[in-house]
Amino acid sequence: MRDWMTWMRPMTTPRNGRGAARVARLAALAAIWIGLPVSARAQEAETPEANGALRVFVDCRGRFCDFDFLRREVSFVDYVRDRRDAQVHVLMISQETGAGGRNFVLDFIGRGEFEGMDDRQEVSTAPQIPEEEVLERVSRAIGLGLARYVAQTPTADRLRVVEDEGLGERAAAGPQDDPWDFWVFRTSIEASVEGEDRQNQLSLDGTLSANRVTEKHKLEMSVDGRYEREEFEVDDSTTVKSIERDYEFESLAVWSIGAHWSVGAEANVEHSSFRNQDLAIRIAPALEYNLFRYEDSERKQLTLLYTLGFNSFNWKEPTLFGETSERRFDQSLRASLAVKQAWGEAGGELQASHFLDEPARHRFDARVFARLRVVRGLSFDVSVEGSRVRDQINLPVGDATEEEILLEIRELETGFEYDLSVGFSYTFGSIFNNVVNPRFEGGGGGGRRF
């Protein structure tokens, strides 16, 4: 998604001496610090009527949230930067469909005089259609959803309804309409070579997947492979080489058994030089319960997932515990929460797992994230992840070499892992966000060329 924020650039002063420049900078800073609260209160207290057009805040993220395209296609409303200035808040959430397309859910949330006047539109697209056509269909649905609100504004008499022939709704396709019986196949192969005078790199990646998704069943299978070779010339007599190979087969089968319950099984076969796995096999039946109905998953989910797995390990090198192969059962329980609302989105996940024959070999994972609109113009993003690691039965005996550590080609012993990300953004000024001006953006995704 393109950045909709308007950033304030620092003001410059003429070169009339260091003293004058310093005074000018101090004055500018003082004006900003004094003026910001006043400006914020002024915006809270008064919302301009502008030209009487409906004020709309569009809330979306991701690849198909092309705001410039939307402003060109749906130009009969005023777009605002903050939901508190809007008369209608449009919340767009998209999810991938079983066939590889997208399903867009558009919630229209009335504000102010339209409080309680809410609506919803849905758009589903096939995986083969061009991205521009996807954007056109989403924009058309947004325009259609806004029509009932615009009808109650002064701009209503300047609009007319035009019927586009051939766009009538069709019934959902059934198995009898699909010669592929809902099976979708994808494959990709990628090779890259990089080099310079004293180092070079070769990498090969390949993926093949087959999925079949219906309302009652889900079946997913994929094969992934990666080969990477790196070579570094340290000096005239020393050359460091590293080779990493990873191959994996994954499969998942799920059956719906009601509005809240699902049962399934997963199977994995893996070879990983990084994890010291010559061959690792895991088969695990699973049971999931969703506190909310699965039909409401685009806005909220609270799930409990339990798995009981059988593992077979053949190690490339003997482990710290003297094992070259092992057979173990494990179990895990994961609780996940995700909420997407007009105020932002938030969620978290807790997971605990251990080997049944040795509970001391366990792992706890926790993750919390939030993207919140705190007050007018101020947004807060936070993501925290942490793990307590006590299940590294795969580590080979012996210390890792300096090359293995620096090149990250071998898993190292650790007792914990963590990741913390925090960010704020604040925007102030004009509430309107209608103008599209792509000049000096380079024509390739909005980035400057300089």
Short mmCIF file of C-alpha atoms in Angstrom, two decimals:
data_model
loop_
_atom_site.label_atom_id
_atom_site.label_comp_id
_atom_site.label_asym_id
_atom_site.label_seq_id
_atom_site.Cartn_x
_atom_site.Cartn_y
_atom_site.Cartn_z
CA MET A 1 0.00 0.00 0.00
CA ARG A 2 1.27 3.41 -0.86
CA ASP A 3 2.03 5.70 2.04
CA TRP A 4 -0.88 8.09 2.58
CA MET A 5 0.88 10.08 5.29
CA THR A 6 2.01 13.67 4.72
CA TRP A 7 5.36 14.27 6.35
CA MET A 8 6.51 17.68 7.45
CA ARG A 9 9.90 18.68 6.04
CA PRO A 10 12.25 20.86 8.08
CA MET A 11 12.29 24.51 7.11
CA THR A 12 15.55 26.12 5.93
CA THR A 13 16.84 29.57 6.70
CA PRO A 14 19.01 31.96 4.67
CA ARG A 15 22.74 31.93 5.40
CA ASN A 16 22.93 35.27 7.24
CA GLY A 17 25.16 34.01 10.02
CA ARG A 18 25.14 31.20 12.51
CA GLY A 19 23.40 33.29 15.18
CA ALA A 20 20.46 34.17 12.95
CA ALA A 21 20.09 30.59 11.76
CA ARG A 22 20.13 29.31 15.35
CA VAL A 23 17.49 31.83 16.43
CA ALA A 24 15.33 30.89 13.42
CA ARG A 25 15.58 27.19 14.23
CA LEU A 26 14.70 27.76 17.88
CA ALA A 27 11.74 29.90 16.88
CA ALA A 28 10.51 27.27 14.48
CA LEU A 29 10.79 24.54 17.12
CA ALA A 30 8.97 26.65 19.67
CA ALA A 31 6.20 27.40 17.20
CA ILE A 32 5.78 23.72 16.44
CA TRP A 33 5.73 22.63 20.10
CA ILE A 34 3.30 25.40 21.05
CA GLY A 35 1.16 25.10 17.97
CA LEU A 36 0.72 21.33 17.82
CA PRO A 37 -1.68 21.01 20.77
CA VAL A 38 -3.65 24.03 19.60
CA SER A 39 -3.82 22.66 16.06
CA ALA A 40 -4.94 19.24 17.31
CA ARG A 41 -7.65 20.78 19.49
CA ALA A 42 -8.80 22.97 16.64
CA GLN A 43 -9.19 19.94 14.38
CA GLU A 44 -11.07 18.05 17.08
CA ALA A 45 -13.40 20.97 17.68
CA GLU A 46 -14.24 21.77 14.07
CA THR A 47 -14.61 19.72 10.91
CA PRO A 48 -14.99 21.80 7.76
CA GLU A 49 -17.98 21.15 5.55
CA ALA A 50 -15.90 21.74 2.39
CA ASN A 51 -18.07 21.29 -0.74
CA GLY A 52 -20.75 19.16 0.92
CA ALA A 53 -19.28 15.92 -0.47
CA LEU A 54 -19.34 12.81 1.66
CA ARG A 55 -16.20 12.51 3.79
CA VAL A 56 -14.71 9.00 3.62
CA PHE A 57 -11.83 7.32 5.45
CA VAL A 58 -10.50 4.20 3.69
CA ASP A 59 -8.83 1.72 6.02
CA CYS A 60 -6.85 -0.99 4.22
CA ARG A 61 -3.38 -2.46 3.88
CA GLY A 62 -1.58 -4.73 1.51
CA ARG A 63 -0.93 -5.22 -2.16
CA PHE A 64 -4.44 -4.43 -3.40
CA CYS A 65 -4.86 -1.26 -1.38
CA ASP A 66 -3.95 1.15 -4.20
CA PHE A 67 -5.26 4.43 -2.85
CA ASP A 68 -4.29 6.46 -5.92
CA PHE A 69 -6.31 4.12 -8.14
CA LEU A 70 -9.31 4.35 -5.81
CA ARG A 71 -9.26 8.16 -5.73
CA ARG A 72 -9.30 8.27 -9.52
CA GLU A 73 -12.09 5.71 -9.88
CA VAL A 74 -14.34 6.93 -7.04
CA SER A 75 -13.96 10.70 -7.25
CA PHE A 76 -17.39 11.86 -6.04
CA VAL A 77 -16.43 11.85 -2.33
CA ASP A 78 -13.84 13.63 -0.19
CA TYR A 79 -11.18 11.35 1.28
CA VAL A 80 -9.85 12.27 4.73
CA ARG A 81 -6.72 11.18 6.57
CA ASP A 82 -8.32 10.41 9.94
CA ARG A 83 -11.41 8.35 10.68
CA ARG A 84 -12.63 10.96 13.18
CA ASP A 85 -13.13 13.41 10.31
CA ALA A 86 -15.09 10.90 8.25
CA GLN A 87 -18.80 10.38 7.83
CA VAL A 88 -18.17 6.85 6.56
CA HIS A 89 -15.30 4.57 7.58
CA VAL A 90 -14.56 1.92 4.93
CA LEU A 91 -12.72 -1.06 6.43
CA MET A 92 -11.35 -3.43 3.78
CA ILE A 93 -10.07 -6.90 4.72
CA SER A 94 -8.87 -9.41 2.15
CA GLN A 95 -8.16 -13.13 2.44
CA GLU A 96 -6.79 -15.64 -0.04
CA THR A 97 -9.36 -18.08 -1.43
CA GLY A 98 -8.78 -21.77 -1.91
CA ALA A 99 -8.22 -21.30 -5.64
CA GLY A 100 -5.54 -18.68 -5.08
CA GLY A 101 -7.74 -15.65 -5.72
CA ARG A 102 -8.84 -13.05 -3.19
CA ASN A 103 -12.01 -12.41 -1.21
CA PHE A 104 -12.50 -8.78 -0.21
CA VAL A 105 -14.86 -7.85 2.63
CA LEU A 106 -15.79 -4.15 2.66
CA ASP A 107 -17.44 -2.90 5.84
CA PHE A 108 -19.03 0.55 5.64
CA ILE A 109 -19.25 2.04 9.13
CA GLY A 110 -21.37 5.17 9.52
CA ARG A 111 -20.13 8.00 11.73
CA GLY A 112 -21.67 11.25 12.91
CA GLU A 113 -25.09 11.70 11.32
CA PHE A 114 -24.72 8.23 9.77
CA GLU A 115 -24.03 6.51 13.11
CA GLY A 116 -25.63 3.05 13.11
CA MET A 117 -26.03 3.09 9.33
CA ASP A 118 -23.61 0.27 8.45
CA ASP A 119 -23.31 -1.90 5.38
CA ARG A 120 -21.15 -4.62 3.82
CA GLN A 121 -20.01 -5.53 0.31
CA GLU A 122 -18.02 -8.60 -0.75
CA VAL A 123 -15.91 -9.16 -3.85
CA SER A 124 -14.29 -12.44 -4.90
CA THR A 125 -11.74 -12.62 -7.70
CA ALA A 126 -10.14 -15.49 -9.59
CA PRO A 127 -6.36 -15.99 -9.44
CA GLN A 128 -5.82 -15.56 -13.19
CA ILE A 129 -7.29 -12.08 -13.67
CA PRO A 130 -4.94 -9.06 -13.94
CA GLU A 131 -4.30 -6.92 -10.89
CA GLU A 132 -5.86 -3.87 -12.54
CA GLU A 133 -9.13 -5.74 -13.00
CA VAL A 134 -9.07 -6.73 -9.31
CA LEU A 135 -8.63 -3.07 -8.36
CA GLU A 136 -11.47 -2.06 -10.69
CA ARG A 137 -13.85 -4.55 -9.10
CA VAL A 138 -12.91 -3.47 -5.58
CA SER A 139 -13.30 0.22 -6.50
CA ARG A 140 -16.67 -0.47 -8.08
CA ALA A 141 -17.85 -2.20 -4.92
CA ILE A 142 -16.66 0.71 -2.77
CA GLY A 143 -18.47 3.19 -4.99
CA LEU A 144 -21.63 1.08 -4.84
CA GLY A 145 -21.44 0.83 -1.06
CA LEU A 146 -20.99 4.60 -0.69
CA ALA A 147 -23.98 5.38 -2.94
CA ARG A 148 -26.58 5.08 -0.15
CA TYR A 149 -24.65 7.60 1.96
CA VAL A 150 -24.03 10.02 -0.92
CA ALA A 151 -27.77 9.96 -1.63
CA GLN A 152 -28.27 11.89 1.61
CA THR A 153 -25.69 14.62 0.88
CA PRO A 154 -25.91 17.82 -1.25
CA THR A 155 -23.87 16.15 -4.01
CA ALA A 156 -26.59 13.55 -4.69
CA ASP A 157 -28.25 15.65 -7.41
CA ARG A 158 -25.00 15.72 -9.40
CA LEU A 159 -24.78 11.93 -9.72
CA ARG A 160 -26.65 9.44 -11.88
CA VAL A 161 -26.80 5.64 -11.99
CA VAL A 162 -25.49 3.93 -15.14
CA GLU A 163 -26.13 0.23 -15.69
CA ASP A 164 -23.14 -1.80 -16.86
CA GLU A 165 -24.53 -4.73 -18.85
CA GLY A 166 -23.18 -8.18 -18.20
CA LEU A 167 -22.21 -7.60 -14.56
CA GLY A 168 -25.12 -9.43 -12.98
CA GLU A 169 -24.42 -11.64 -9.96
CA ARG A 170 -23.96 -15.32 -10.68
CA ALA A 171 -24.44 -18.25 -8.36
CA ALA A 172 -21.33 -19.69 -6.77
CA ALA A 173 -19.67 -22.37 -8.87
CA GLY A 174 -20.14 -25.97 -7.84
CA PRO A 175 -18.06 -29.11 -8.54
CA GLN A 176 -20.16 -29.83 -11.62
CA ASP A 177 -18.99 -26.51 -13.12
CA ASP A 178 -15.29 -27.07 -12.49
CA PRO A 179 -13.37 -29.62 -14.58
CA TRP A 180 -10.48 -29.35 -12.08
CA ASP A 181 -12.75 -30.19 -9.11
CA PHE A 182 -11.36 -27.16 -7.19
CA TRP A 183 -7.75 -28.33 -7.44
CA VAL A 184 -5.21 -25.51 -7.86
CA PHE A 185 -1.56 -26.14 -8.76
CA ARG A 186 1.35 -23.73 -8.49
CA THR A 187 5.01 -24.07 -9.33
CA SER A 188 7.99 -21.76 -9.29
CA ILE A 189 11.71 -22.12 -10.02
CA GLU A 190 14.27 -19.45 -9.34
CA ALA A 191 18.02 -19.30 -9.81
CA SER A 192 20.38 -16.48 -8.96
CA VAL A 193 24.10 -15.87 -9.32
CA GLU A 194 25.96 -13.04 -7.63
CA GLY A 195 29.63 -12.31 -7.63
CA GLU A 196 32.51 -9.90 -7.44
CA ASP A 197 36.29 -10.14 -7.33
CA ARG A 198 36.59 -12.02 -4.01
CA GLN A 199 33.20 -13.63 -3.43
CA ASN A 200 30.39 -15.33 -5.31
CA GLN A 201 27.06 -16.94 -4.55
CA LEU A 202 24.79 -19.41 -6.30
CA SER A 203 21.26 -20.19 -5.12
CA LEU A 204 18.48 -22.39 -6.51
CA ASP A 205 14.90 -22.41 -5.22
CA GLY A 206 11.92 -24.46 -6.32
CA THR A 207 8.33 -24.88 -5.14
CA LEU A 208 5.43 -27.08 -6.21
CA SER A 209 2.05 -27.02 -4.47
CA ALA A 210 -1.40 -28.55 -4.93
CA ASN A 211 -4.43 -27.30 -2.97
CA ARG A 212 -8.11 -28.10 -2.88
CA VAL A 213 -10.32 -25.92 -0.68
CA THR A 214 -14.10 -26.08 -0.27
CA GLU A 215 -16.46 -25.04 2.52
CA LYS A 216 -16.21 -28.48 4.13
CA HIS A 217 -12.70 -29.69 3.31
CA LYS A 218 -9.20 -28.35 2.88
CA LEU A 219 -6.27 -30.27 1.42
CA GLU A 220 -2.87 -28.64 0.92
CA MET A 221 0.41 -30.17 -0.24
CA SER A 222 3.71 -28.53 -1.13
CA VAL A 223 7.30 -29.43 -1.93
CA ASP A 224 10.07 -26.85 -1.38
CA GLY A 225 13.75 -27.09 -2.12
CA ARG A 226 16.68 -24.74 -1.69
CA TYR A 227 20.37 -25.04 -2.52
CA GLU A 228 22.83 -22.24 -1.72
CA ARG A 229 26.58 -22.15 -2.25
CA GLU A 230 28.80 -19.28 -1.12
CA GLU A 231 32.53 -18.75 -1.56
CA PHE A 232 34.66 -16.04 0.06
CA GLU A 233 38.34 -15.34 -0.57
CA VAL A 234 39.74 -14.13 2.75
CA ASP A 235 43.32 -13.72 1.48
CA ASP A 236 45.61 -15.24 -1.12
CA SER A 237 45.88 -18.51 0.80
CA THR A 238 42.45 -18.79 2.50
CA THR A 239 39.07 -19.41 0.87
CA VAL A 240 35.89 -20.09 2.83
CA LYS A 241 33.12 -22.13 1.23
CA SER A 242 29.66 -22.94 2.55
CA ILE A 243 26.89 -25.12 1.15
CA GLU A 244 23.35 -25.25 2.53
CA ARG A 245 20.67 -27.70 1.38
CA ASP A 246 17.06 -27.71 2.57
CA TYR A 247 14.19 -29.81 1.19
CA GLU A 248 10.73 -30.17 2.65
CA PHE A 249 7.38 -31.78 1.91
CA GLU A 250 4.35 -30.46 3.81
CA SER A 251 0.73 -31.61 3.74
CA LEU A 252 -2.41 -30.63 5.61
CA ALA A 253 -5.91 -32.08 5.59
CA VAL A 254 -8.81 -30.38 7.41
CA TRP A 255 -12.50 -31.25 7.76
CA SER A 256 -15.19 -28.89 9.04
CA ILE A 257 -17.40 -30.40 11.74
CA GLY A 258 -19.56 -27.42 12.58
CA ALA A 259 -19.51 -23.66 12.90
CA HIS A 260 -16.80 -23.78 15.61
CA TRP A 261 -14.93 -27.11 15.28
CA SER A 262 -12.42 -28.49 12.78
CA VAL A 263 -10.43 -31.73 12.75
CA GLY A 264 -7.39 -32.48 10.64
CA ALA A 265 -3.90 -33.89 10.31
CA GLU A 266 -0.55 -32.66 9.08
CA ALA A 267 2.51 -34.51 7.76
CA ASN A 268 6.01 -33.16 7.16
CA VAL A 269 9.14 -34.67 5.67
CA GLU A 270 12.29 -32.54 5.88
CA HIS A 271 16.01 -32.55 5.13
CA SER A 272 17.96 -29.59 6.53
CA SER A 273 21.71 -29.17 6.78
CA PHE A 274 21.15 -26.13 9.02
CA ARG A 275 19.14 -28.19 11.55
CA ASN A 276 21.37 -31.29 11.28
CA GLN A 277 18.45 -33.28 9.83
CA ASP A 278 19.26 -35.99 7.34
CA LEU A 279 15.61 -37.02 7.39
CA ALA A 280 12.90 -35.79 9.77
CA ILE A 281 9.31 -37.06 9.56
CA ARG A 282 6.35 -35.80 11.59
CA ILE A 283 2.73 -36.96 11.46
CA ALA A 284 0.25 -35.18 13.72
CA PRO A 285 -3.56 -35.29 13.99
CA ALA A 286 -5.08 -32.03 15.24
CA LEU A 287 -8.29 -30.56 16.64
CA GLU A 288 -9.26 -26.87 16.54
CA TYR A 289 -12.00 -24.89 18.26
CA ASN A 290 -12.94 -21.33 17.31
CA LEU A 291 -14.83 -19.36 19.95
CA PHE A 292 -16.36 -17.28 17.16
CA ARG A 293 -17.99 -18.66 14.04
CA TYR A 294 -15.59 -19.33 11.17
CA GLU A 295 -17.87 -17.21 8.99
CA ASP A 296 -16.77 -14.16 11.01
CA SER A 297 -13.05 -14.89 10.64
CA GLU A 298 -12.30 -11.78 8.60
CA ARG A 299 -13.04 -9.56 11.64
CA LYS A 300 -12.26 -11.73 14.69
CA GLN A 301 -10.88 -15.13 15.64
CA LEU A 302 -10.09 -16.87 18.91
CA THR A 303 -8.89 -20.41 18.32
CA LEU A 304 -7.46 -23.29 20.34
CA LEU A 305 -5.44 -25.83 18.36
CA TYR A 306 -4.21 -29.13 19.86
CA THR A 307 -1.84 -31.48 18.02
CA LEU A 308 -0.39 -34.88 18.96
CA GLY A 309 2.55 -35.84 16.79
CA PHE A 310 4.84 -38.76 16.03
CA ASN A 311 8.41 -37.81 15.05
CA SER A 312 11.17 -39.82 13.40
CA PHE A 313 14.62 -38.20 13.27
CA ASN A 314 17.75 -39.33 11.44
CA TRP A 315 20.59 -36.93 12.20
CA LYS A 316 23.40 -36.01 9.78
CA GLU A 317 25.91 -35.94 12.64
CA PRO A 318 25.65 -37.44 16.15
CA THR A 319 23.87 -35.06 18.50
CA LEU A 320 25.01 -33.65 21.84
CA PHE A 321 23.24 -36.62 23.45
CA GLY A 322 25.03 -39.20 21.30
CA GLU A 323 22.01 -40.01 19.13
CA THR A 324 22.11 -40.71 15.40
CA SER A 325 18.38 -41.46 15.14
CA GLU A 326 15.34 -41.06 17.41
CA ARG A 327 11.61 -41.79 17.57
CA ARG A 328 9.55 -39.46 19.78
CA PHE A 329 5.97 -38.33 20.39
CA ASP A 330 5.17 -34.71 21.12
CA GLN A 331 2.11 -32.57 21.81
CA SER A 332 1.36 -28.89 21.49
CA LEU A 333 -1.42 -26.46 22.37
CA ARG A 334 -1.76 -23.09 20.65
CA ALA A 335 -4.16 -20.24 21.46
CA SER A 336 -4.53 -17.49 18.85
CA LEU A 337 -6.47 -14.22 18.91
CA ALA A 338 -6.91 -11.79 16.01
CA VAL A 339 -9.23 -8.78 15.91
CA LYS A 340 -9.69 -6.24 13.10
CA GLN A 341 -11.92 -3.27 13.85
CA ALA A 342 -12.28 0.40 12.96
CA TRP A 343 -9.79 1.38 15.68
CA GLY A 344 -7.07 -0.83 14.21
CA GLU A 345 -6.05 -4.45 14.61
CA ALA A 346 -4.51 -6.49 17.39
CA GLY A 347 -3.87 -10.05 18.34
CA GLY A 348 -1.61 -12.54 19.98
CA GLU A 349 -0.55 -16.14 20.13
CA LEU A 350 0.63 -18.52 22.85
CA GLN A 351 2.00 -21.98 22.14
CA ALA A 352 3.44 -24.66 24.38
CA SER A 353 4.94 -27.95 23.20
CA HIS A 354 7.06 -30.78 24.61
CA PHE A 355 8.14 -34.36 23.98
CA LEU A 356 5.90 -36.84 25.80
CA ASP A 357 8.77 -39.07 26.98
CA GLU A 358 10.81 -36.10 28.22
CA PRO A 359 8.69 -33.08 29.30
CA ALA A 360 11.87 -31.18 30.20
CA ARG A 361 12.46 -30.91 26.44
CA HIS A 362 9.86 -28.22 25.85
CA ARG A 363 9.27 -24.88 24.16
CA PHE A 364 7.07 -21.85 24.90
CA ASP A 365 6.33 -19.26 22.23
CA ALA A 366 4.46 -15.98 22.70
CA ARG A 367 3.63 -13.19 20.29
CA VAL A 368 1.60 -9.99 20.68
CA PHE A 369 0.99 -7.35 18.04
CA ALA A 370 -1.15 -4.23 17.72
CA ARG A 371 -1.69 -1.47 15.22
CA LEU A 372 -3.76 1.16 16.97
CA ARG A 373 -5.09 4.62 16.19
CA VAL A 374 -4.59 6.32 19.55
CA VAL A 375 -5.82 9.88 18.96
CA ARG A 376 -6.32 12.05 15.91
CA GLY A 377 -3.32 11.62 13.62
CA LEU A 378 -1.38 9.42 16.08
CA SER A 379 -0.84 5.73 15.37
CA PHE A 380 1.03 3.17 17.43
CA ASP A 381 2.53 -0.11 16.17
CA VAL A 382 4.04 -2.73 18.42
CA SER A 383 5.10 -6.33 17.93
CA VAL A 384 6.68 -8.51 20.61
CA GLU A 385 7.82 -12.10 20.17
CA GLY A 386 9.62 -14.34 22.61
CA SER A 387 10.45 -18.01 23.04
CA ARG A 388 11.80 -20.19 25.82
CA VAL A 389 13.80 -22.90 24.05
CA ARG A 390 14.51 -26.24 25.71
CA ASP A 391 13.89 -28.71 22.87
CA GLN A 392 17.05 -28.54 20.75
CA ILE A 393 17.70 -32.28 20.53
CA ASN A 394 19.06 -31.81 16.99
CA LEU A 395 22.31 -29.96 17.79
CA PRO A 396 25.42 -31.84 16.61
CA VAL A 397 28.23 -32.63 19.01
CA GLY A 398 31.19 -30.27 18.99
CA ASP A 399 31.53 -26.51 18.85
CA ALA A 400 30.53 -24.56 15.77
CA THR A 401 33.38 -23.13 13.72
CA GLU A 402 33.80 -19.41 13.23
CA GLU A 403 32.72 -19.75 9.59
CA GLU A 404 29.54 -21.66 10.55
CA ILE A 405 28.61 -18.96 13.05
CA LEU A 406 29.27 -15.99 10.77
CA LEU A 407 27.65 -17.57 7.70
CA GLU A 408 24.66 -18.82 9.77
CA ILE A 409 24.76 -22.29 8.25
CA ARG A 410 24.38 -24.18 11.54
CA GLU A 411 21.82 -23.85 14.31
CA LEU A 412 23.38 -22.71 17.58
CA GLU A 413 22.39 -23.65 21.11
CA THR A 414 20.21 -21.05 22.83
CA GLY A 415 17.86 -20.80 25.77
CA PHE A 416 15.67 -18.02 24.42
CA GLU A 417 14.76 -15.96 21.38
CA TYR A 418 13.10 -12.54 21.21
CA ASP A 419 12.08 -9.82 18.80
CA LEU A 420 10.68 -6.38 19.68
CA SER A 421 9.43 -3.73 17.29
CA VAL A 422 7.80 -0.43 18.32
CA GLY A 423 6.82 2.53 16.18
CA PHE A 424 4.81 5.76 16.28
CA SER A 425 3.56 8.03 13.54
CA TYR A 426 1.87 11.41 13.84
CA THR A 427 0.26 13.41 11.06
CA PHE A 428 -1.42 16.81 11.23
CA GLY A 429 -2.63 19.48 8.82
CA SER A 430 -5.39 19.39 6.22
CA ILE A 431 -7.93 16.64 6.79
CA PHE A 432 -8.54 16.12 3.07
CA ASN A 433 -6.66 13.55 1.02
CA ASN A 434 -8.11 13.74 -2.50
CA VAL A 435 -5.31 14.92 -4.78
CA VAL A 436 -3.25 12.48 -6.85
CA ASN A 437 0.03 13.93 -8.15
CA PRO A 438 2.60 11.31 -9.29
CA ARG A 439 5.24 13.80 -10.52
CA PHE A 440 8.88 12.96 -9.67
CA GLU A 441 7.92 9.55 -8.26
CA GLY A 442 9.85 7.56 -10.86
CA GLY A 443 6.88 5.69 -12.30
CA GLY A 444 7.80 2.41 -10.62
CA GLY A 445 6.00 2.15 -7.32
CA GLY A 446 6.20 5.60 -5.86
CA GLY A 447 9.90 5.76 -4.95
CA ARG A 448 12.13 8.74 -5.65
CA ARG A 449 14.87 8.23 -8.23
CA PHE A 450 17.36 10.58 -6.57
#
